[in-house]
PDB file of N, CA and C in Angstrom:
ATOM      1  N   UNK A 829      45.036 175.131 245.633  1.00 49.00           N
ATOM      2  CA  UNK A 829      44.260 175.683 244.569  1.00 49.00           C
ATOM      3  C   UNK A 829      44.962 176.816 243.887  1.00 49.00           C
ATOM      4  N   UNK A 830      45.507 177.781 244.572  1.00 48.00           N
ATOM      5  CA  UNK A 830      46.109 178.819 243.771  1.00 48.00           C
ATOM      6  C   UNK A 830      47.035 178.511 242.767  1.00 48.00           C
ATOM      7  N   UNK A 831      47.928 177.432 243.127  1.00 50.00           N
ATOM      8  CA  UNK A 831      48.893 177.117 242.217  1.00 50.00           C
ATOM      9  C   UNK A 831      48.158 176.537 240.630  1.00 50.00           C
ATOM     10  N   UNK A 832      46.924 176.006 240.866  1.00 50.00           N
ATOM     11  CA  UNK A 832      46.106 175.708 239.757  1.00 50.00           C
ATOM     12  C   UNK A 832      45.797 176.930 238.933  1.00 50.00           C
ATOM     13  N   UNK A 833      45.263 177.924 239.664  1.00 51.00           N
ATOM     14  CA  UNK A 833      44.826 179.225 239.016  1.00 51.00           C
ATOM     15  C   UNK A 833      45.961 179.926 238.423  1.00 51.00           C
ATOM     16  N   UNK A 834      47.065 180.119 239.014  1.00 50.00           N
ATOM     17  CA  UNK A 834      48.197 180.605 238.693  1.00 50.00           C
ATOM     18  C   UNK A 834      48.901 180.184 237.351  1.00 50.00           C
ATOM     19  N   UNK A 835      48.545 178.800 237.102  1.00 54.00           N
ATOM     20  CA  UNK A 835      49.037 178.035 235.782  1.00 54.00           C
ATOM     21  C   UNK A 835      48.266 178.707 234.574  1.00 54.00           C
ATOM     22  N   UNK A 836      47.186 179.446 234.854  1.00 57.00           N
ATOM     23  CA  UNK A 836      46.346 179.979 233.670  1.00 57.00           C
ATOM     24  C   UNK A 836      47.060 181.211 233.247  1.00 57.00           C
ATOM     25  N   UNK A 837      47.724 182.001 234.018  1.00 54.00           N
ATOM     26  CA  UNK A 837      48.320 183.235 233.837  1.00 54.00           C
ATOM     27  C   UNK A 837      49.132 183.130 232.661  1.00 54.00           C
ATOM     28  N   UNK A 838      50.183 182.275 232.525  1.00 54.00           N
ATOM     29  CA  UNK A 838      51.067 182.280 231.446  1.00 54.00           C
ATOM     30  C   UNK A 838      50.387 182.115 230.046  1.00 54.00           C
ATOM     31  N   UNK A 839      49.331 181.358 229.925  1.00 56.00           N
ATOM     32  CA  UNK A 839      48.489 181.238 228.795  1.00 56.00           C
ATOM     33  C   UNK A 839      47.885 182.598 228.507  1.00 56.00           C
ATOM     34  N   UNK A 840      47.478 183.216 229.474  1.00 52.00           N
ATOM     35  CA  UNK A 840      46.753 184.615 229.103  1.00 52.00           C
ATOM     36  C   UNK A 840      47.870 185.526 228.530  1.00 52.00           C
ATOM     37  N   UNK A 841      49.118 185.634 229.122  1.00 50.00           N
ATOM     38  CA  UNK A 841      50.055 186.410 228.561  1.00 50.00           C
ATOM     39  C   UNK A 841      50.472 186.104 227.086  1.00 50.00           C
ATOM     40  N   UNK A 842      50.599 184.794 226.781  1.00 50.00           N
ATOM     41  CA  UNK A 842      50.863 184.300 225.533  1.00 50.00           C
ATOM     42  C   UNK A 842      50.079 184.803 224.559  1.00 50.00           C
ATOM     43  N   UNK A 843      48.677 184.725 224.938  1.00 49.00           N
ATOM     44  CA  UNK A 843      47.738 185.134 223.887  1.00 49.00           C
ATOM     45  C   UNK A 843      47.149 186.610 223.945  1.00 49.00           C
ATOM     46  N   UNK A 844      47.599 187.304 224.885  1.00 49.00           N
ATOM     47  CA  UNK A 844      47.186 188.599 225.033  1.00 49.00           C
ATOM     48  C   UNK A 844      47.246 189.713 223.872  1.00 49.00           C
ATOM     49  N   UNK A 845      48.121 189.384 222.981  1.00 46.00           N
ATOM     50  CA  UNK A 845      48.477 190.329 221.852  1.00 46.00           C
ATOM     51  C   UNK A 845      47.678 189.726 220.588  1.00 46.00           C
ATOM     52  N   UNK A 846      46.927 188.893 220.835  1.00 49.00           N
ATOM     53  CA  UNK A 846      46.135 188.163 219.588  1.00 49.00           C
ATOM     54  C   UNK A 846      44.797 188.591 219.177  1.00 49.00           C
ATOM     55  N   UNK A 847      44.404 190.002 219.474  1.00 51.00           N
ATOM     56  CA  UNK A 847      43.182 190.549 219.232  1.00 51.00           C
ATOM     57  C   UNK A 847      42.200 189.929 219.978  1.00 51.00           C
ATOM     58  N   UNK A 848      40.990 189.884 219.565  1.00 52.00           N
ATOM     59  CA  UNK A 848      39.755 189.420 220.264  1.00 52.00           C
ATOM     60  C   UNK A 848      39.755 187.876 220.434  1.00 52.00           C
ATOM     61  N   UNK A 849      40.478 187.378 221.345  1.00 54.00           N
ATOM     62  CA  UNK A 849      40.704 185.951 221.738  1.00 54.00           C
ATOM     63  C   UNK A 849      39.534 185.178 221.559  1.00 54.00           C
ATOM     64  N   UNK A 850      38.442 185.574 222.412  1.00 52.00           N
ATOM     65  CA  UNK A 850      37.243 184.728 222.526  1.00 52.00           C
ATOM     66  C   UNK A 850      36.604 184.355 221.300  1.00 52.00           C
ATOM     67  N   UNK A 851      36.820 185.297 220.071  1.00 57.00           N
ATOM     68  CA  UNK A 851      36.183 185.040 218.738  1.00 57.00           C
ATOM     69  C   UNK A 851      36.725 183.848 218.019  1.00 57.00           C
ATOM     70  N   UNK A 852      37.978 183.342 218.348  1.00 75.00           N
ATOM     71  CA  UNK A 852      38.718 182.396 217.728  1.00 75.00           C
ATOM     72  C   UNK A 852      38.906 181.052 218.330  1.00 75.00           C
ATOM     73  N   UNK A 853      38.279 180.069 217.776  1.00 80.00           N
ATOM     74  CA  UNK A 853      38.314 178.679 218.289  1.00 80.00           C
ATOM     75  C   UNK A 853      39.732 178.151 218.466  1.00 80.00           C
ATOM     76  N   UNK A 854      40.658 178.593 217.470  1.00 80.00           N
ATOM     77  CA  UNK A 854      41.910 178.131 217.424  1.00 80.00           C
ATOM     78  C   UNK A 854      42.697 178.871 218.717  1.00 80.00           C
ATOM     79  N   UNK A 855      42.291 179.937 218.889  1.00 79.00           N
ATOM     80  CA  UNK A 855      42.841 180.645 220.152  1.00 79.00           C
ATOM     81  C   UNK A 855      42.484 180.105 221.386  1.00 79.00           C
ATOM     82  N   UNK A 856      41.225 179.705 221.565  1.00 81.00           N
ATOM     83  CA  UNK A 856      40.662 179.035 222.604  1.00 81.00           C
ATOM     84  C   UNK A 856      41.402 177.666 223.042  1.00 81.00           C
ATOM     85  N   UNK A 857      41.713 176.949 221.866  1.00 84.00           N
ATOM     86  CA  UNK A 857      42.370 175.729 221.955  1.00 84.00           C
ATOM     87  C   UNK A 857      43.831 175.966 222.316  1.00 84.00           C
ATOM     88  N   UNK A 858      44.485 176.941 221.771  1.00 83.00           N
ATOM     89  CA  UNK A 858      45.778 177.521 222.173  1.00 83.00           C
ATOM     90  C   UNK A 858      45.809 177.785 223.648  1.00 83.00           C
ATOM     91  N   UNK A 859      44.867 178.454 224.073  1.00 82.00           N
ATOM     92  CA  UNK A 859      44.869 179.029 225.397  1.00 82.00           C
ATOM     93  C   UNK A 859      44.823 177.682 226.432  1.00 82.00           C
ATOM     94  N   UNK A 860      43.857 176.797 226.009  1.00 84.00           N
ATOM     95  CA  UNK A 860      43.789 175.623 226.963  1.00 84.00           C
ATOM     96  C   UNK A 860      45.022 174.746 226.861  1.00 84.00           C
ATOM     97  N   UNK A 861      45.567 174.581 225.705  1.00 86.00           N
ATOM     98  CA  UNK A 861      46.709 173.714 225.596  1.00 86.00           C
ATOM     99  C   UNK A 861      47.991 174.547 226.404  1.00 86.00           C
ATOM    100  N   UNK A 862      48.164 175.843 226.255  1.00 85.00           N
ATOM    101  CA  UNK A 862      49.161 176.361 227.003  1.00 85.00           C
ATOM    102  C   UNK A 862      48.976 176.257 228.523  1.00 85.00           C
ATOM    103  N   UNK A 863      47.746 176.442 228.944  1.00 85.00           N
ATOM    104  CA  UNK A 863      47.294 176.257 230.418  1.00 85.00           C
ATOM    105  C   UNK A 863      47.725 174.960 230.860  1.00 85.00           C
ATOM    106  N   UNK A 864      47.322 173.802 230.080  1.00 86.00           N
ATOM    107  CA  UNK A 864      47.680 172.503 230.554  1.00 86.00           C
ATOM    108  C   UNK A 864      49.307 172.410 230.576  1.00 86.00           C
ATOM    109  N   UNK A 865      50.044 172.889 229.733  1.00 85.00           N
ATOM    110  CA  UNK A 865      51.450 172.826 229.682  1.00 85.00           C
ATOM    111  C   UNK A 865      51.995 173.560 230.903  1.00 85.00           C
ATOM    112  N   UNK A 866      51.377 174.666 231.262  1.00 83.00           N
ATOM    113  CA  UNK A 866      51.772 175.437 232.422  1.00 83.00           C
ATOM    114  C   UNK A 866      51.552 174.544 233.785  1.00 83.00           C
ATOM    115  N   UNK A 867      50.552 173.744 233.822  1.00 81.00           N
ATOM    116  CA  UNK A 867      50.122 172.891 234.970  1.00 81.00           C
ATOM    117  C   UNK A 867      51.035 171.528 234.888  1.00 81.00           C
ATOM    118  N   UNK A 868      51.630 171.191 233.849  1.00 81.00           N
ATOM    119  CA  UNK A 868      52.183 170.043 233.801  1.00 81.00           C
ATOM    120  C   UNK A 868      53.491 169.601 234.712  1.00 81.00           C
ATOM    121  N   UNK A 869      54.010 170.621 234.883  1.00 78.00           N
ATOM    122  CA  UNK A 869      55.175 170.583 235.815  1.00 78.00           C
ATOM    123  C   UNK A 869      54.946 170.943 237.295  1.00 78.00           C
ATOM    124  N   UNK A 870      53.732 170.791 237.764  1.00 82.00           N
ATOM    125  CA  UNK A 870      53.417 171.299 239.116  1.00 82.00           C
ATOM    126  C   UNK A 870      52.742 170.105 239.994  1.00 82.00           C
ATOM    127  N   UNK A 871      52.808 168.986 239.573  1.00 80.00           N
ATOM    128  CA  UNK A 871      52.309 167.829 240.385  1.00 80.00           C
ATOM    129  C   UNK A 871      50.816 167.909 240.310  1.00 80.00           C
ATOM    130  N   UNK A 872      50.263 168.482 239.227  1.00 80.00           N
ATOM    131  CA  UNK A 872      48.790 168.512 239.050  1.00 80.00           C
ATOM    132  C   UNK A 872      48.323 167.307 238.226  1.00 80.00           C
ATOM    133  N   UNK A 873      47.383 166.548 238.727  1.00 85.00           N
ATOM    134  CA  UNK A 873      46.913 165.380 237.957  1.00 85.00           C
ATOM    135  C   UNK A 873      46.554 165.819 236.499  1.00 85.00           C
ATOM    136  N   UNK A 874      46.752 165.060 235.468  1.00 86.00           N
ATOM    137  CA  UNK A 874      46.436 165.442 234.150  1.00 86.00           C
ATOM    138  C   UNK A 874      45.025 165.836 233.852  1.00 86.00           C
ATOM    139  N   UNK A 875      44.211 164.827 234.422  1.00 87.00           N
ATOM    140  CA  UNK A 875      42.679 165.100 234.351  1.00 87.00           C
ATOM    141  C   UNK A 875      42.109 166.319 234.902  1.00 87.00           C
ATOM    142  N   UNK A 876      42.740 166.573 236.087  1.00 86.00           N
ATOM    143  CA  UNK A 876      42.385 167.883 236.760  1.00 86.00           C
ATOM    144  C   UNK A 876      42.934 169.038 235.954  1.00 86.00           C
ATOM    145  N   UNK A 877      44.003 169.019 235.504  1.00 86.00           N
ATOM    146  CA  UNK A 877      44.652 170.194 234.753  1.00 86.00           C
ATOM    147  C   UNK A 877      43.726 170.386 233.320  1.00 86.00           C
ATOM    148  N   UNK A 878      43.393 169.188 232.779  1.00 89.00           N
ATOM    149  CA  UNK A 878      42.550 169.238 231.537  1.00 89.00           C
ATOM    150  C   UNK A 878      41.106 170.038 231.909  1.00 89.00           C
ATOM    151  N   UNK A 879      40.436 169.541 233.030  1.00 90.00           N
ATOM    152  CA  UNK A 879      39.260 170.047 233.333  1.00 90.00           C
ATOM    153  C   UNK A 879      39.323 171.585 233.622  1.00 90.00           C
ATOM    154  N   UNK A 880      40.337 171.887 234.307  1.00 89.00           N
ATOM    155  CA  UNK A 880      40.456 173.329 234.833  1.00 89.00           C
ATOM    156  C   UNK A 880      40.809 174.172 233.614  1.00 89.00           C
ATOM    157  N   UNK A 881      41.610 173.829 232.771  1.00 89.00           N
ATOM    158  CA  UNK A 881      41.955 174.613 231.593  1.00 89.00           C
ATOM    159  C   UNK A 881      40.879 174.757 230.633  1.00 89.00           C
ATOM    160  N   UNK A 882      40.201 173.498 230.450  1.00 90.00           N
ATOM    161  CA  UNK A 882      38.955 173.602 229.502  1.00 90.00           C
ATOM    162  C   UNK A 882      37.877 174.622 230.014  1.00 90.00           C
ATOM    163  N   UNK A 883      37.476 174.356 231.323  1.00 93.00           N
ATOM    164  CA  UNK A 883      36.758 175.349 232.041  1.00 93.00           C
ATOM    165  C   UNK A 883      37.133 176.833 231.837  1.00 93.00           C
ATOM    166  N   UNK A 884      38.275 177.089 232.163  1.00 91.00           N
ATOM    167  CA  UNK A 884      38.811 178.311 231.914  1.00 91.00           C
ATOM    168  C   UNK A 884      38.695 179.056 230.549  1.00 91.00           C
ATOM    169  N   UNK A 885      39.049 178.073 229.631  1.00 89.00           N
ATOM    170  CA  UNK A 885      38.957 178.609 228.193  1.00 89.00           C
ATOM    171  C   UNK A 885      37.368 178.954 227.894  1.00 89.00           C
ATOM    172  N   UNK A 886      36.495 177.975 228.221  1.00 91.00           N
ATOM    173  CA  UNK A 886      35.125 178.239 228.038  1.00 91.00           C
ATOM    174  C   UNK A 886      34.658 179.643 228.665  1.00 91.00           C
ATOM    175  N   UNK A 887      35.006 179.822 229.992  1.00 92.00           N
ATOM    176  CA  UNK A 887      34.609 181.155 230.489  1.00 92.00           C
ATOM    177  C   UNK A 887      35.196 182.313 229.829  1.00 92.00           C
ATOM    178  N   UNK A 888      36.418 182.286 229.464  1.00 89.00           N
ATOM    179  CA  UNK A 888      37.020 183.375 228.586  1.00 89.00           C
ATOM    180  C   UNK A 888      36.239 183.638 227.502  1.00 89.00           C
ATOM    181  N   UNK A 889      35.830 182.468 226.696  1.00 87.00           N
ATOM    182  CA  UNK A 889      35.032 182.687 225.563  1.00 87.00           C
ATOM    183  C   UNK A 889      33.636 183.190 225.859  1.00 87.00           C
ATOM    184  N   UNK A 890      33.026 182.610 226.966  1.00 90.00           N
ATOM    185  CA  UNK A 890      31.561 183.011 227.353  1.00 90.00           C
ATOM    186  C   UNK A 890      31.577 184.412 227.624  1.00 90.00           C
ATOM    187  N   UNK A 891      32.611 184.933 228.427  1.00 89.00           N
ATOM    188  CA  UNK A 891      32.731 186.391 228.789  1.00 89.00           C
ATOM    189  C   UNK A 891      33.283 187.277 227.811  1.00 89.00           C
ATOM    190  N   UNK A 892      33.683 186.687 226.549  1.00 86.00           N
ATOM    191  CA  UNK A 892      34.150 187.416 225.465  1.00 86.00           C
ATOM    192  C   UNK A 892      35.311 188.453 225.907  1.00 86.00           C
ATOM    193  N   UNK A 893      36.322 187.905 226.534  1.00 84.00           N
ATOM    194  CA  UNK A 893      37.437 188.618 227.143  1.00 84.00           C
ATOM    195  C   UNK A 893      38.479 188.964 225.850  1.00 84.00           C
ATOM    196  N   UNK A 894      38.826 190.168 225.995  1.00 79.00           N
ATOM    197  CA  UNK A 894      39.794 190.656 225.136  1.00 79.00           C
ATOM    198  C   UNK A 894      41.335 190.618 225.651  1.00 79.00           C
ATOM    199  N   UNK A 895      42.328 191.039 224.868  1.00 76.00           N
ATOM    200  CA  UNK A 895      43.667 191.070 225.348  1.00 76.00           C
ATOM    201  C   UNK A 895      43.922 191.624 226.657  1.00 76.00           C
ATOM    202  N   UNK A 896      43.326 192.819 226.996  1.00 82.00           N
ATOM    203  CA  UNK A 896      43.599 193.507 228.091  1.00 82.00           C
ATOM    204  C   UNK A 896      42.965 192.660 229.342  1.00 82.00           C
ATOM    205  N   UNK A 897      41.734 192.137 229.146  1.00 85.00           N
ATOM    206  CA  UNK A 897      40.955 191.389 230.104  1.00 85.00           C
ATOM    207  C   UNK A 897      41.901 190.149 230.557  1.00 85.00           C
ATOM    208  N   UNK A 898      42.521 189.587 229.509  1.00 82.00           N
ATOM    209  CA  UNK A 898      43.399 188.376 229.709  1.00 82.00           C
ATOM    210  C   UNK A 898      44.627 188.760 230.582  1.00 82.00           C
ATOM    211  N   UNK A 899      45.008 189.976 230.769  1.00 85.00           N
ATOM    212  CA  UNK A 899      46.139 190.348 231.403  1.00 85.00           C
ATOM    213  C   UNK A 899      45.723 190.928 232.794  1.00 85.00           C
ATOM    214  N   UNK A 900      44.481 190.912 233.056  1.00 90.00           N
ATOM    215  CA  UNK A 900      43.962 191.340 234.368  1.00 90.00           C
ATOM    216  C   UNK A 900      43.972 190.133 235.332  1.00 90.00           C
ATOM    217  N   UNK A 901      45.009 190.161 236.184  1.00 89.00           N
ATOM    218  CA  UNK A 901      45.031 188.957 237.058  1.00 89.00           C
ATOM    219  C   UNK A 901      43.928 188.753 237.962  1.00 89.00           C
ATOM    220  N   UNK A 902      43.303 189.757 238.295  1.00 92.00           N
ATOM    221  CA  UNK A 902      42.026 189.681 239.359  1.00 92.00           C
ATOM    222  C   UNK A 902      40.990 188.796 238.444  1.00 92.00           C
ATOM    223  N   UNK A 903      40.742 189.203 237.281  1.00 91.00           N
ATOM    224  CA  UNK A 903      39.607 188.607 236.302  1.00 91.00           C
ATOM    225  C   UNK A 903      40.041 187.145 236.071  1.00 91.00           C
ATOM    226  N   UNK A 904      41.325 186.809 235.727  1.00 89.00           N
ATOM    227  CA  UNK A 904      41.748 185.531 235.441  1.00 89.00           C
ATOM    228  C   UNK A 904      41.612 184.730 236.730  1.00 89.00           C
ATOM    229  N   UNK A 905      41.939 185.340 237.845  1.00 90.00           N
ATOM    230  CA  UNK A 905      41.930 184.530 239.153  1.00 90.00           C
ATOM    231  C   UNK A 905      40.427 184.245 239.396  1.00 90.00           C
ATOM    232  N   UNK A 906      39.526 185.143 239.314  1.00 93.00           N
ATOM    233  CA  UNK A 906      38.141 184.881 239.487  1.00 93.00           C
ATOM    234  C   UNK A 906      37.564 183.643 238.565  1.00 93.00           C
ATOM    235  N   UNK A 907      38.058 183.590 237.284  1.00 92.00           N
ATOM    236  CA  UNK A 907      37.810 182.640 236.412  1.00 92.00           C
ATOM    237  C   UNK A 907      38.270 181.185 236.873  1.00 92.00           C
ATOM    238  N   UNK A 908      39.590 181.431 237.348  1.00 87.00           N
ATOM    239  CA  UNK A 908      40.083 180.067 237.821  1.00 87.00           C
ATOM    240  C   UNK A 908      39.503 179.536 239.050  1.00 87.00           C
ATOM    241  N   UNK A 909      39.117 180.445 239.898  1.00 90.00           N
ATOM    242  CA  UNK A 909      38.403 180.002 241.232  1.00 90.00           C
ATOM    243  C   UNK A 909      37.086 179.473 240.890  1.00 90.00           C
ATOM    244  N   UNK A 910      36.236 180.209 240.053  1.00 93.00           N
ATOM    245  CA  UNK A 910      35.011 179.772 239.583  1.00 93.00           C
ATOM    246  C   UNK A 910      35.066 178.387 239.108  1.00 93.00           C
ATOM    247  N   UNK A 911      36.171 177.975 238.075  1.00 91.00           N
ATOM    248  CA  UNK A 911      36.186 176.728 237.601  1.00 91.00           C
ATOM    249  C   UNK A 911      36.501 175.743 238.698  1.00 91.00           C
ATOM    250  N   UNK A 912      37.476 176.090 239.541  1.00 88.00           N
ATOM    251  CA  UNK A 912      37.865 175.233 240.634  1.00 88.00           C
ATOM    252  C   UNK A 912      36.656 174.816 241.408  1.00 88.00           C
ATOM    253  N   UNK A 913      35.765 175.762 241.838  1.00 91.00           N
ATOM    254  CA  UNK A 913      34.483 175.426 242.615  1.00 91.00           C
ATOM    255  C   UNK A 913      33.574 174.623 241.865  1.00 91.00           C
ATOM    256  N   UNK A 914      33.471 174.815 240.503  1.00 93.00           N
ATOM    257  CA  UNK A 914      32.623 173.832 239.680  1.00 93.00           C
ATOM    258  C   UNK A 914      33.215 172.406 239.681  1.00 93.00           C
ATOM    259  N   UNK A 915      34.556 172.380 239.544  1.00 90.00           N
ATOM    260  CA  UNK A 915      35.153 171.105 239.302  1.00 90.00           C
ATOM    261  C   UNK A 915      34.936 170.378 240.726  1.00 90.00           C
ATOM    262  N   UNK A 916      35.338 171.018 241.786  1.00 88.00           N
ATOM    263  CA  UNK A 916      35.140 170.371 243.074  1.00 88.00           C
ATOM    264  C   UNK A 916      33.683 170.026 243.475  1.00 88.00           C
ATOM    265  N   UNK A 917      32.698 170.782 243.038  1.00 90.00           N
ATOM    266  CA  UNK A 917      31.226 170.348 243.138  1.00 90.00           C
ATOM    267  C   UNK A 917      30.864 169.063 242.396  1.00 90.00           C
ATOM    268  N   UNK A 918      31.512 169.160 241.104  1.00 88.00           N
ATOM    269  CA  UNK A 918      31.245 167.934 240.334  1.00 88.00           C
ATOM    270  C   UNK A 918      31.905 166.624 240.891  1.00 88.00           C
ATOM    271  N   UNK A 919      33.086 166.927 241.562  1.00 83.00           N
ATOM    272  CA  UNK A 919      33.703 165.624 242.205  1.00 83.00           C
ATOM    273  C   UNK A 919      32.988 165.284 243.398  1.00 83.00           C
ATOM    274  N   UNK A 920      32.480 166.186 244.181  1.00 79.00           N
ATOM    275  CA  UNK A 920      31.465 165.888 245.338  1.00 79.00           C
ATOM    276  C   UNK A 920      30.368 165.214 244.891  1.00 79.00           C
ATOM    277  N   UNK A 921      29.729 165.494 243.877  1.00 81.00           N
ATOM    278  CA  UNK A 921      28.501 165.040 243.365  1.00 81.00           C
ATOM    279  C   UNK A 921      28.822 163.540 242.924  1.00 81.00           C
ATOM    280  N   UNK A 922      29.836 163.426 242.225  1.00 82.00           N
ATOM    281  CA  UNK A 922      30.223 162.003 241.664  1.00 82.00           C
ATOM    282  C   UNK A 922      30.589 161.177 242.940  1.00 82.00           C
ATOM    283  N   UNK A 923      31.058 161.672 243.912  1.00 78.00           N
ATOM    284  CA  UNK A 923      31.446 160.821 245.063  1.00 78.00           C
ATOM    285  C   UNK A 923      30.290 160.355 245.923  1.00 78.00           C
ATOM    286  N   UNK A 924      29.178 161.309 245.802  1.00 68.00           N
ATOM    287  CA  UNK A 924      28.087 161.046 246.588  1.00 68.00           C
ATOM    288  C   UNK A 924      26.976 160.169 246.078  1.00 68.00           C
TER     289      UNK A 924
END
């Protein structure tokens, strides 16, 4: 699961200098796209990468994170872990 979360970090670094990221729908789309590209070469199923990255982008927007927040590895790791937990819970519910 850590490799999924670490794939979010390059997207954060890429967007960190772009002002208040959470206010821009274009930036949220760029964040999610960059996250998915980061996961593409890591043997992560495309559907899982998309869910993880869309969830992460949603949480960044929801929490109104700014550039410095996006560079905070602990904050971004927490977002990734929260999304992973939600995705796993959804998969368990679908299986049951």
